[in-house]
Amino acid sequence: MPILNTHPKPADFPNPDDVPRPVMVYGMTLATGVIELSHHAHRKAQLLLTLRGVFTCEVDSGLWLVPPHCAIWMPGGALHAIKASGPIEGYNVFIDPAMATSLPSTCCTLSVSPLLRELLIRAASFPLEYPEGGHESRLGTLLLDEIEAAPVERLHLPMPRDDRLRRIVEAMMADPADRGTMETWARRAGLSERTLARILARETGMSFGRWRQQLTIMLALQWMAAGASIQSVALDLGYESAGSFVTMFKKVFGTSPGRYMAERRAGAASGGD
């Protein structure tokens, strides 16, 4: 199908469950704009790849960041909402559950190889109801193999259901430089520190410190993918220096943020544009 290149309305997106093909791909590209799709679900599983722009998806009470050259995998039936802004180029593949039995059973963010990227771009040029049994179908089989082999990225933030904790989340995301202690945030939410810790552990499986670190990582990767310097990212996240931010990043990823982003860009470029 043609690439969606004007600001789309929800009705412009084809309903994957109405397309009688086991694998369906389409692309979208916008010079600028905002895409917001409210919570919805479909029978087919979905992989969303972004080449430009940063997408956020809320799935199963979790927030998933999809920076350039990554993709989010969502099993069939998963309730999800999607937001994206700025210059956008992305590709969606929808897969019949019968074809996805060897693919992840839960949501995850995947690192995309140059081959997987090129397969998605090529498949997006096919008609939605392409001829079955030909090279289009064979390419779809190869695409499934590449999705199965894609490594998982650490770009997931479990989201609590409790309204009081949700307000804390919203405040942290609005002002990530606020390095208030757990006691400070509990008091703002009208909770004891112990109650905050108990609810957060029950609903996200994380301690307060681990949860906030994961939020910090997601925001940092999003900003660096958009071109922000390590120094500015560190300051915007409330670190006293770039060095302290780099130390935290190395503990999580085993490498510096500069090298991490350089390797990602090199891997993305190696397949050509």
PDB file of C-alpha atoms in Angstrom, residues 39-40 56-65 72-75 77-82 106-108 155-163 165-166 169 173 199-206 211 214 218:
ATOM      1  CA  HIS A  39      -6.230   2.433  23.627  1.00  0.00           C
ATOM      2  CA  HIS A  40      -7.225  -0.257  21.159  1.00  0.00           C
ATOM      3  CA  THR A  56       5.877   5.756  23.250  1.00  0.00           C
ATOM      4  CA  CYS A  57       3.429   2.917  23.738  1.00  0.00           C
ATOM      5  CA  GLU A  58       1.450   2.114  26.840  1.00  0.00           C
ATOM      6  CA  VAL A  59       0.726  -1.604  26.893  1.00  0.00           C
ATOM      7  CA  ASP A  60      -0.479  -3.804  29.727  1.00  0.00           C
ATOM      8  CA  SER A  61       0.145  -1.122  32.366  1.00  0.00           C
ATOM      9  CA  GLY A  62       3.674  -0.583  31.105  1.00  0.00           C
ATOM     10  CA  LEU A  63       5.272   2.299  29.252  1.00  0.00           C
ATOM     11  CA  TRP A  64       7.491   1.301  26.350  1.00  0.00           C
ATOM     12  CA  LEU A  65       9.947   3.643  24.656  1.00  0.00           C
ATOM     13  CA  ILE A  72       8.110  -2.723  19.973  1.00  0.00           C
ATOM     14  CA  TRP A  73       6.522  -6.153  19.792  1.00  0.00           C
ATOM     15  CA  MET A  74       2.916  -6.484  20.963  1.00  0.00           C
ATOM     16  CA  PRO A  75       1.204  -9.902  21.038  1.00  0.00           C
ATOM     17  CA  GLY A  77      -5.028  -8.928  21.758  1.00  0.00           C
ATOM     18  CA  ALA A  78      -2.790  -6.586  23.776  1.00  0.00           C
ATOM     19  CA  LEU A  79      -4.560  -3.346  24.683  1.00  0.00           C
ATOM     20  CA  HIS A  80      -2.257  -0.468  23.717  1.00  0.00           C
ATOM     21  CA  ALA A  81      -2.047   3.264  23.027  1.00  0.00           C
ATOM     22  CA  ILE A  82       0.595   4.926  20.817  1.00  0.00           C
ATOM     23  CA  THR A 106       4.713 -10.672  26.067  1.00  0.00           C
ATOM     24  CA  CYS A 107       5.443  -7.104  25.000  1.00  0.00           C
ATOM     25  CA  CYS A 108       9.085  -6.182  24.514  1.00  0.00           C
ATOM     26  CA  LEU A 155      13.269   0.116  27.349  1.00  0.00           C
ATOM     27  CA  HIS A 156      10.284  -0.861  29.472  1.00  0.00           C
ATOM     28  CA  LEU A 157       8.895   1.020  32.442  1.00  0.00           C
ATOM     29  CA  PRO A 158       6.229  -0.850  34.454  1.00  0.00           C
ATOM     30  CA  MET A 159       3.380   1.523  35.232  1.00  0.00           C
ATOM     31  CA  PRO A 160       1.455   1.306  38.515  1.00  0.00           C
ATOM     32  CA  ARG A 161      -2.333   1.216  38.457  1.00  0.00           C
ATOM     33  CA  ASP A 162      -2.807   3.059  41.753  1.00  0.00           C
ATOM     34  CA  ASP A 163      -4.011   6.619  41.048  1.00  0.00           C
ATOM     35  CA  LEU A 165       1.324   6.489  42.165  1.00  0.00           C
ATOM     36  CA  ARG A 166       0.183   7.493  38.703  1.00  0.00           C
ATOM     37  CA  VAL A 169       4.756   9.117  37.649  1.00  0.00           C
ATOM     38  CA  MET A 173       8.027  12.676  33.792  1.00  0.00           C
ATOM     39  CA  ILE A 199       2.346  -0.527  46.413  1.00  0.00           C
ATOM     40  CA  LEU A 200       5.133   0.137  43.922  1.00  0.00           C
ATOM     41  CA  ALA A 201       6.676  -3.297  44.520  1.00  0.00           C
ATOM     42  CA  ARG A 202       3.289  -4.997  44.221  1.00  0.00           C
ATOM     43  CA  GLU A 203       2.294  -3.252  40.989  1.00  0.00           C
ATOM     44  CA  THR A 204       5.633  -2.945  39.186  1.00  0.00           C
ATOM     45  CA  GLY A 205       7.909  -5.515  40.824  1.00  0.00           C
ATOM     46  CA  MET A 206      10.513  -2.785  41.419  1.00  0.00           C
ATOM     47  CA  TRP A 211      11.943   2.227  39.038  1.00  0.00           C
ATOM     48  CA  GLN A 214      14.605   2.905  34.637  1.00  0.00           C
ATOM     49  CA  MET A 218      14.336   5.723  29.075  1.00  0.00           C
TER      50      MET A 218
END
